[in-house]
C-alpha cells in the first residue's frame, strides 16, 4: 500500500521549507497520512479496514470537542495543529480518501478522483497550518501528489496509467504557479510528484538525485 515514507529524505528536505515554528504542525499532519497508509498496509480484510478507518474518523471529529486519547498522532494534532486553526473535522476527508482503497475492488476514474480529492485535503490543511497564501494551488497540488504516490503502488492493468493521467493536469497547474514563501514546502512536494510523473511507469524515483534536489532548492529560492 502507498504512503509517503516518513524516512524519505526528499520529503524531509521539502518539509524543511516550512516557516519557522511550523515544522511540528506539518510533521503532525503528514504523520496522520503515514498512519492511515500503515493501517491499510497491515489490514487484509476490507471489513476490518473499514472499522479501523471509522475509528480514525470518529477520533478526529472528537478532537474538536474532547481531549485527544492516548494516541501519539492524535495528541500531536491536538497540540500542534488545532491551535493553528485547523479543526479535526477538516481532516476527515483525508480518511475518506484512503477509505476508497478499502471500498473499491477496482480503481476506475471515479474512485481515483475521490481518492485524490480526499487525501489531497492533507495539503489544504497543511497550508492553513503553515500560513500558505490563499492563491497557492494547495488542492490541485495535494490531489496530484496523492495520485502519483498511489500510482507507484498500483499493480492492476490500467489503474496506474489512469492515476497518472488524472494527476498530470493537476500537477501542471500546481507547478506553473509561483508559490508564496510560506507555502513552498508543499509546492516542493508538487514538484517532486511532477518529476515522478515524468519517469516511465513502474520506474522508481532516483531519490536524492542532483537534478531533483536542485529543483527543490530552486523552488525554495524563487517559489517557481
PDB file of C-alpha atoms in Angstrom:
ATOM      1  CA  UNK A   1       0.000   0.000   0.000  1.00  0.00           C
ATOM      2  CA  UNK A   2       1.094   3.527  -0.663  1.00  0.00           C
ATOM      3  CA  UNK A   3       2.057   6.315   1.687  1.00  0.00           C
ATOM      4  CA  UNK A   4       4.895   8.802   1.589  1.00  0.00           C
ATOM      5  CA  UNK A   5       7.511   7.331   3.870  1.00  0.00           C
ATOM      6  CA  UNK A   6       8.486   9.352   6.896  1.00  0.00           C
ATOM      7  CA  UNK A   7      12.070   8.263   6.158  1.00  0.00           C
ATOM      8  CA  UNK A   8      12.132   9.740   2.650  1.00  0.00           C
ATOM      9  CA  UNK A   9      14.972  12.310   2.603  1.00  0.00           C
ATOM     10  CA  UNK A  10      13.374  14.284  -0.242  1.00  0.00           C
ATOM     11  CA  UNK A  11      10.172  14.689   1.731  1.00  0.00           C
ATOM     12  CA  UNK A  12      12.186  15.740   4.765  1.00  0.00           C
ATOM     13  CA  UNK A  13      14.005  18.347   2.678  1.00  0.00           C
ATOM     14  CA  UNK A  14      10.768  19.678   1.180  1.00  0.00           C
ATOM     15  CA  UNK A  15       9.032  19.933   4.540  1.00  0.00           C
ATOM     16  CA  UNK A  16      12.048  21.719   5.999  1.00  0.00           C
ATOM     17  CA  UNK A  17      10.994  24.688   3.862  1.00  0.00           C
ATOM     18  CA  UNK A  18       8.024  25.294   6.170  1.00  0.00           C
ATOM     19  CA  UNK A  19       8.142  28.628   8.008  1.00  0.00           C
ATOM     20  CA  UNK A  20       9.934  28.855  11.306  1.00  0.00           C
ATOM     21  CA  UNK A  21       7.811  27.488  14.121  1.00  0.00           C
ATOM     22  CA  UNK A  22       5.506  25.393  11.940  1.00  0.00           C
ATOM     23  CA  UNK A  23       7.630  22.270  11.472  1.00  0.00           C
ATOM     24  CA  UNK A  24       5.864  20.337  14.221  1.00  0.00           C
ATOM     25  CA  UNK A  25       2.448  21.129  12.749  1.00  0.00           C
ATOM     26  CA  UNK A  26       3.244  19.968   9.232  1.00  0.00           C
ATOM     27  CA  UNK A  27       5.014  16.884  10.569  1.00  0.00           C
ATOM     28  CA  UNK A  28       1.943  16.014  12.654  1.00  0.00           C
ATOM     29  CA  UNK A  29      -0.304  16.215   9.587  1.00  0.00           C
ATOM     30  CA  UNK A  30       1.956  14.032   7.473  1.00  0.00           C
ATOM     31  CA  UNK A  31       2.220  11.604  10.390  1.00  0.00           C
ATOM     32  CA  UNK A  32      -1.566  11.230  10.156  1.00  0.00           C
ATOM     33  CA  UNK A  33      -1.273  10.373   6.469  1.00  0.00           C
ATOM     34  CA  UNK A  34       1.522   7.905   7.249  1.00  0.00           C
ATOM     35  CA  UNK A  35      -0.595   6.270   9.969  1.00  0.00           C
ATOM     36  CA  UNK A  36      -3.509   5.779   7.580  1.00  0.00           C
ATOM     37  CA  UNK A  37      -1.198   4.337   4.946  1.00  0.00           C
ATOM     38  CA  UNK A  38       0.260   1.934   7.504  1.00  0.00           C
ATOM     39  CA  UNK A  39      -3.253   0.930   8.547  1.00  0.00           C
ATOM     40  CA  UNK A  40      -4.069  -0.144   5.014  1.00  0.00           C
ATOM     41  CA  UNK A  41      -0.730  -1.894   4.573  1.00  0.00           C
ATOM     42  CA  UNK A  42      -1.369  -4.041   7.629  1.00  0.00           C
ATOM     43  CA  UNK A  43      -5.077  -4.797   7.082  1.00  0.00           C
ATOM     44  CA  UNK A  44      -6.046  -7.598   4.721  1.00  0.00           C
ATOM     45  CA  UNK A  45      -9.778  -7.811   5.451  1.00  0.00           C
ATOM     46  CA  UNK A  46     -11.810  -4.915   3.953  1.00  0.00           C
ATOM     47  CA  UNK A  47     -14.379  -5.044   6.759  1.00  0.00           C
ATOM     48  CA  UNK A  48     -11.646  -4.699   9.376  1.00  0.00           C
ATOM     49  CA  UNK A  49     -10.074  -1.886   7.406  1.00  0.00           C
ATOM     50  CA  UNK A  50     -13.368  -0.006   7.345  1.00  0.00           C
ATOM     51  CA  UNK A  51     -13.759  -0.442  11.102  1.00  0.00           C
ATOM     52  CA  UNK A  52     -10.278   0.862  11.769  1.00  0.00           C
ATOM     53  CA  UNK A  53     -10.798   3.843   9.473  1.00  0.00           C
ATOM     54  CA  UNK A  54     -14.140   4.550  11.176  1.00  0.00           C
ATOM     55  CA  UNK A  55     -12.247   4.773  14.474  1.00  0.00           C
ATOM     56  CA  UNK A  56      -9.936   7.400  12.986  1.00  0.00           C
ATOM     57  CA  UNK A  57     -12.868   9.386  11.601  1.00  0.00           C
ATOM     58  CA  UNK A  58     -14.561   9.471  14.981  1.00  0.00           C
ATOM     59  CA  UNK A  59     -11.341  10.265  16.827  1.00  0.00           C
ATOM     60  CA  UNK A  60     -10.512  13.166  14.502  1.00  0.00           C
ATOM     61  CA  UNK A  61     -14.002  14.640  14.776  1.00  0.00           C
ATOM     62  CA  UNK A  62     -13.872  14.390  18.569  1.00  0.00           C
ATOM     63  CA  UNK A  63     -10.692  16.464  18.685  1.00  0.00           C
ATOM     64  CA  UNK A  64     -12.946  19.500  18.255  1.00  0.00           C
ATOM     65  CA  UNK A  65     -14.793  18.834  21.495  1.00  0.00           C
ATOM     66  CA  UNK A  66     -12.784  16.413  23.645  1.00  0.00           C
ATOM     67  CA  UNK A  67      -9.157  15.860  24.687  1.00  0.00           C
ATOM     68  CA  UNK A  68      -7.161  13.566  22.431  1.00  0.00           C
ATOM     69  CA  UNK A  69      -6.884   9.936  23.539  1.00  0.00           C
ATOM     70  CA  UNK A  70      -3.541   8.347  24.337  1.00  0.00           C
ATOM     71  CA  UNK A  71      -2.549   8.025  20.699  1.00  0.00           C
ATOM     72  CA  UNK A  72       0.627   9.871  19.613  1.00  0.00           C
ATOM     73  CA  UNK A  73      -0.623  11.072  16.203  1.00  0.00           C
ATOM     74  CA  UNK A  74      -3.845  12.456  17.644  1.00  0.00           C
ATOM     75  CA  UNK A  75      -2.028  14.079  20.540  1.00  0.00           C
ATOM     76  CA  UNK A  76       0.395  15.775  18.127  1.00  0.00           C
ATOM     77  CA  UNK A  77      -2.526  17.065  16.065  1.00  0.00           C
ATOM     78  CA  UNK A  78      -4.197  18.425  19.186  1.00  0.00           C
ATOM     79  CA  UNK A  79      -1.005  20.070  20.374  1.00  0.00           C
ATOM     80  CA  UNK A  80       0.447  21.411  17.115  1.00  0.00           C
ATOM     81  CA  UNK A  81      -2.312  21.687  14.503  1.00  0.00           C
ATOM     82  CA  UNK A  82      -5.591  22.625  16.164  1.00  0.00           C
ATOM     83  CA  UNK A  83      -4.125  25.812  17.717  1.00  0.00           C
ATOM     84  CA  UNK A  84      -3.334  26.957  14.145  1.00  0.00           C
ATOM     85  CA  UNK A  85      -6.998  26.996  13.177  1.00  0.00           C
ATOM     86  CA  UNK A  86      -7.323  23.545  11.598  1.00  0.00           C
ATOM     87  CA  UNK A  87     -10.299  21.655  13.014  1.00  0.00           C
ATOM     88  CA  UNK A  88     -10.309  17.918  13.465  1.00  0.00           C
ATOM     89  CA  UNK A  89     -13.388  17.734  11.238  1.00  0.00           C
ATOM     90  CA  UNK A  90     -11.366  19.312   8.418  1.00  0.00           C
ATOM     91  CA  UNK A  91      -9.125  16.222   8.421  1.00  0.00           C
ATOM     92  CA  UNK A  92     -11.959  13.751   7.820  1.00  0.00           C
ATOM     93  CA  UNK A  93     -11.701  13.951   4.005  1.00  0.00           C
ATOM     94  CA  UNK A  94      -8.190  12.516   4.268  1.00  0.00           C
ATOM     95  CA  UNK A  95      -9.630   9.392   5.884  1.00  0.00           C
ATOM     96  CA  UNK A  96     -12.416   9.271   3.294  1.00  0.00           C
ATOM     97  CA  UNK A  97      -9.778   9.321   0.565  1.00  0.00           C
ATOM     98  CA  UNK A  98      -7.930   6.363   1.996  1.00  0.00           C
ATOM     99  CA  UNK A  99     -11.234   4.579   2.534  1.00  0.00           C
ATOM    100  CA  UNK A 100     -11.783   4.449  -1.230  1.00  0.00           C
ATOM    101  CA  UNK A 101      -8.969   1.898  -1.438  1.00  0.00           C
ATOM    102  CA  UNK A 102     -10.834  -0.349   1.001  1.00  0.00           C
ATOM    103  CA  UNK A 103     -14.290   0.070  -0.515  1.00  0.00           C
ATOM    104  CA  UNK A 104     -13.427  -0.418  -4.189  1.00  0.00           C
ATOM    105  CA  UNK A 105     -12.220  -3.701  -5.658  1.00  0.00           C
ATOM    106  CA  UNK A 106     -11.083  -1.914  -8.799  1.00  0.00           C
ATOM    107  CA  UNK A 107      -9.978   1.683  -9.078  1.00  0.00           C
ATOM    108  CA  UNK A 108     -11.649   3.344 -12.030  1.00  0.00           C
ATOM    109  CA  UNK A 109     -11.596   7.025 -12.851  1.00  0.00           C
ATOM    110  CA  UNK A 110     -14.301   7.987 -10.323  1.00  0.00           C
ATOM    111  CA  UNK A 111     -12.675   6.077  -7.484  1.00  0.00           C
ATOM    112  CA  UNK A 112      -9.271   7.580  -8.230  1.00  0.00           C
ATOM    113  CA  UNK A 113     -10.736  11.070  -8.315  1.00  0.00           C
ATOM    114  CA  UNK A 114     -12.386  10.504  -4.937  1.00  0.00           C
ATOM    115  CA  UNK A 115      -9.150   9.180  -3.502  1.00  0.00           C
ATOM    116  CA  UNK A 116      -7.191  12.170  -4.780  1.00  0.00           C
ATOM    117  CA  UNK A 117      -9.766  14.703  -3.644  1.00  0.00           C
ATOM    118  CA  UNK A 118      -9.912  13.203  -0.163  1.00  0.00           C
ATOM    119  CA  UNK A 119      -6.265  12.547   0.531  1.00  0.00           C
ATOM    120  CA  UNK A 120      -5.334  15.769  -1.224  1.00  0.00           C
ATOM    121  CA  UNK A 121      -7.008  17.711   1.586  1.00  0.00           C
ATOM    122  CA  UNK A 122      -3.818  16.985   3.501  1.00  0.00           C
ATOM    123  CA  UNK A 123      -2.219  19.856   1.571  1.00  0.00           C
ATOM    124  CA  UNK A 124      -5.157  22.174   2.250  1.00  0.00           C
ATOM    125  CA  UNK A 125      -4.946  21.511   5.988  1.00  0.00           C
ATOM    126  CA  UNK A 126      -1.172  21.809   5.963  1.00  0.00           C
ATOM    127  CA  UNK A 127      -1.387  25.059   4.028  1.00  0.00           C
ATOM    128  CA  UNK A 128      -3.643  26.537   6.692  1.00  0.00           C
ATOM    129  CA  UNK A 129      -1.330  25.330   9.449  1.00  0.00           C
ATOM    130  CA  UNK A 130       1.796  26.894   7.921  1.00  0.00           C
ATOM    131  CA  UNK A 131       0.177  30.096   6.693  1.00  0.00           C
ATOM    132  CA  UNK A 132       0.226  29.482   2.942  1.00  0.00           C
ATOM    133  CA  UNK A 133      -1.264  32.195   0.741  1.00  0.00           C
ATOM    134  CA  UNK A 134      -4.915  31.926  -0.377  1.00  0.00           C
ATOM    135  CA  UNK A 135      -3.862  31.641  -4.021  1.00  0.00           C
ATOM    136  CA  UNK A 136      -1.334  28.848  -3.503  1.00  0.00           C
ATOM    137  CA  UNK A 137      -2.712  25.871  -5.522  1.00  0.00           C
ATOM    138  CA  UNK A 138      -2.996  23.608  -2.495  1.00  0.00           C
ATOM    139  CA  UNK A 139      -5.909  21.449  -3.655  1.00  0.00           C
ATOM    140  CA  UNK A 140      -4.512  20.661  -7.107  1.00  0.00           C
ATOM    141  CA  UNK A 141      -1.040  20.035  -5.671  1.00  0.00           C
ATOM    142  CA  UNK A 142      -2.385  17.718  -2.990  1.00  0.00           C
ATOM    143  CA  UNK A 143      -4.565  15.742  -5.376  1.00  0.00           C
ATOM    144  CA  UNK A 144      -1.801  15.347  -7.952  1.00  0.00           C
ATOM    145  CA  UNK A 145       0.725  14.352  -5.302  1.00  0.00           C
ATOM    146  CA  UNK A 146      -1.678  11.783  -3.819  1.00  0.00           C
ATOM    147  CA  UNK A 147      -2.424  10.217  -7.207  1.00  0.00           C
ATOM    148  CA  UNK A 148       1.217   9.955  -8.243  1.00  0.00           C
ATOM    149  CA  UNK A 149       2.141   8.380  -4.920  1.00  0.00           C
ATOM    150  CA  UNK A 150      -0.684   5.886  -5.368  1.00  0.00           C
ATOM    151  CA  UNK A 151       0.223   5.137  -8.989  1.00  0.00           C
ATOM    152  CA  UNK A 152       3.654   3.898  -7.918  1.00  0.00           C
ATOM    153  CA  UNK A 153       1.979   1.122  -5.903  1.00  0.00           C
ATOM    154  CA  UNK A 154      -0.813   0.019  -8.223  1.00  0.00           C
ATOM    155  CA  UNK A 155      -0.422  -3.299  -9.999  1.00  0.00           C
ATOM    156  CA  UNK A 156      -3.756  -3.791 -11.773  1.00  0.00           C
ATOM    157  CA  UNK A 157      -3.529  -3.172 -15.539  1.00  0.00           C
ATOM    158  CA  UNK A 158      -4.542   0.350 -16.431  1.00  0.00           C
ATOM    159  CA  UNK A 159      -5.035   1.675 -12.907  1.00  0.00           C
ATOM    160  CA  UNK A 160      -1.579   3.224 -12.583  1.00  0.00           C
ATOM    161  CA  UNK A 161      -1.859   4.762 -16.046  1.00  0.00           C
ATOM    162  CA  UNK A 162      -5.265   6.232 -15.195  1.00  0.00           C
ATOM    163  CA  UNK A 163      -3.935   7.688 -11.938  1.00  0.00           C
ATOM    164  CA  UNK A 164      -1.001   9.255 -13.776  1.00  0.00           C
ATOM    165  CA  UNK A 165      -3.295  10.698 -16.439  1.00  0.00           C
ATOM    166  CA  UNK A 166      -5.519  12.266 -13.806  1.00  0.00           C
ATOM    167  CA  UNK A 167      -2.531  13.659 -11.915  1.00  0.00           C
ATOM    168  CA  UNK A 168      -0.880  15.281 -14.920  1.00  0.00           C
ATOM    169  CA  UNK A 169      -3.115  18.388 -15.328  1.00  0.00           C
ATOM    170  CA  UNK A 170      -3.342  18.857 -11.565  1.00  0.00           C
ATOM    171  CA  UNK A 171       0.423  18.921 -11.186  1.00  0.00           C
ATOM    172  CA  UNK A 172       0.824  21.090 -14.264  1.00  0.00           C
ATOM    173  CA  UNK A 173      -1.412  23.665 -12.614  1.00  0.00           C
ATOM    174  CA  UNK A 174       0.406  23.341  -9.294  1.00  0.00           C
ATOM    175  CA  UNK A 175       3.926  23.828 -10.660  1.00  0.00           C
ATOM    176  CA  UNK A 176       3.020  26.563 -13.138  1.00  0.00           C
ATOM    177  CA  UNK A 177       2.141  28.952 -10.315  1.00  0.00           C
ATOM    178  CA  UNK A 178       4.511  30.960  -8.146  1.00  0.00           C
ATOM    179  CA  UNK A 179       4.096  29.780  -4.560  1.00  0.00           C
ATOM    180  CA  UNK A 180       4.159  32.033  -1.532  1.00  0.00           C
ATOM    181  CA  UNK A 181       7.161  31.765   0.738  1.00  0.00           C
ATOM    182  CA  UNK A 182       5.070  30.109   3.443  1.00  0.00           C
ATOM    183  CA  UNK A 183       3.601  27.557   1.042  1.00  0.00           C
ATOM    184  CA  UNK A 184       6.820  26.387  -0.585  1.00  0.00           C
ATOM    185  CA  UNK A 185       7.166  23.223   1.483  1.00  0.00           C
ATOM    186  CA  UNK A 186       4.022  21.933  -0.215  1.00  0.00           C
ATOM    187  CA  UNK A 187       4.963  23.348  -3.603  1.00  0.00           C
ATOM    188  CA  UNK A 188       8.225  21.427  -3.360  1.00  0.00           C
ATOM    189  CA  UNK A 189       6.292  18.175  -2.922  1.00  0.00           C
ATOM    190  CA  UNK A 190       4.246  19.022  -6.017  1.00  0.00           C
ATOM    191  CA  UNK A 191       7.474  19.491  -7.988  1.00  0.00           C
ATOM    192  CA  UNK A 192       8.745  16.122  -6.784  1.00  0.00           C
ATOM    193  CA  UNK A 193       5.489  14.470  -7.848  1.00  0.00           C
ATOM    194  CA  UNK A 194       5.785  16.018 -11.314  1.00  0.00           C
ATOM    195  CA  UNK A 195       9.337  14.709 -11.607  1.00  0.00           C
ATOM    196  CA  UNK A 196       7.987  11.260 -10.673  1.00  0.00           C
ATOM    197  CA  UNK A 197       5.296  11.617 -13.333  1.00  0.00           C
ATOM    198  CA  UNK A 198       7.967  12.115 -15.986  1.00  0.00           C
ATOM    199  CA  UNK A 199       9.533   8.742 -15.186  1.00  0.00           C
ATOM    200  CA  UNK A 200       8.465   5.673 -17.181  1.00  0.00           C
ATOM    201  CA  UNK A 201       5.613   3.854 -15.488  1.00  0.00           C
ATOM    202  CA  UNK A 202       6.956   1.429 -12.901  1.00  0.00           C
ATOM    203  CA  UNK A 203      10.376   3.076 -12.581  1.00  0.00           C
ATOM    204  CA  UNK A 204      11.354   4.020  -9.038  1.00  0.00           C
ATOM    205  CA  UNK A 205      12.258   7.683  -8.446  1.00  0.00           C
ATOM    206  CA  UNK A 206      16.006   8.331  -8.089  1.00  0.00           C
ATOM    207  CA  UNK A 207      15.620   9.767  -4.602  1.00  0.00           C
ATOM    208  CA  UNK A 208      18.277  12.354  -3.864  1.00  0.00           C
ATOM    209  CA  UNK A 209      19.492  12.671  -7.450  1.00  0.00           C
ATOM    210  CA  UNK A 210      21.203  16.048  -8.020  1.00  0.00           C
ATOM    211  CA  UNK A 211      18.626  17.295 -10.531  1.00  0.00           C
ATOM    212  CA  UNK A 212      15.801  16.549  -8.083  1.00  0.00           C
ATOM    213  CA  UNK A 213      17.486  18.234  -5.131  1.00  0.00           C
ATOM    214  CA  UNK A 214      18.413  21.157  -7.358  1.00  0.00           C
ATOM    215  CA  UNK A 215      14.804  21.577  -8.432  1.00  0.00           C
ATOM    216  CA  UNK A 216      13.718  21.723  -4.793  1.00  0.00           C
ATOM    217  CA  UNK A 217      16.348  24.313  -3.930  1.00  0.00           C
ATOM    218  CA  UNK A 218      15.340  26.495  -6.895  1.00  0.00           C
ATOM    219  CA  UNK A 219      11.726  26.318  -5.783  1.00  0.00           C
ATOM    220  CA  UNK A 220      12.723  27.291  -2.262  1.00  0.00           C
ATOM    221  CA  UNK A 221      14.536  30.365  -3.581  1.00  0.00           C
ATOM    222  CA  UNK A 222      12.013  31.506  -6.173  1.00  0.00           C
ATOM    223  CA  UNK A 223       8.659  29.846  -5.472  1.00  0.00           C
ATOM    224  CA  UNK A 224       8.609  28.638  -9.083  1.00  0.00           C
TER     225      UNK A 224
END
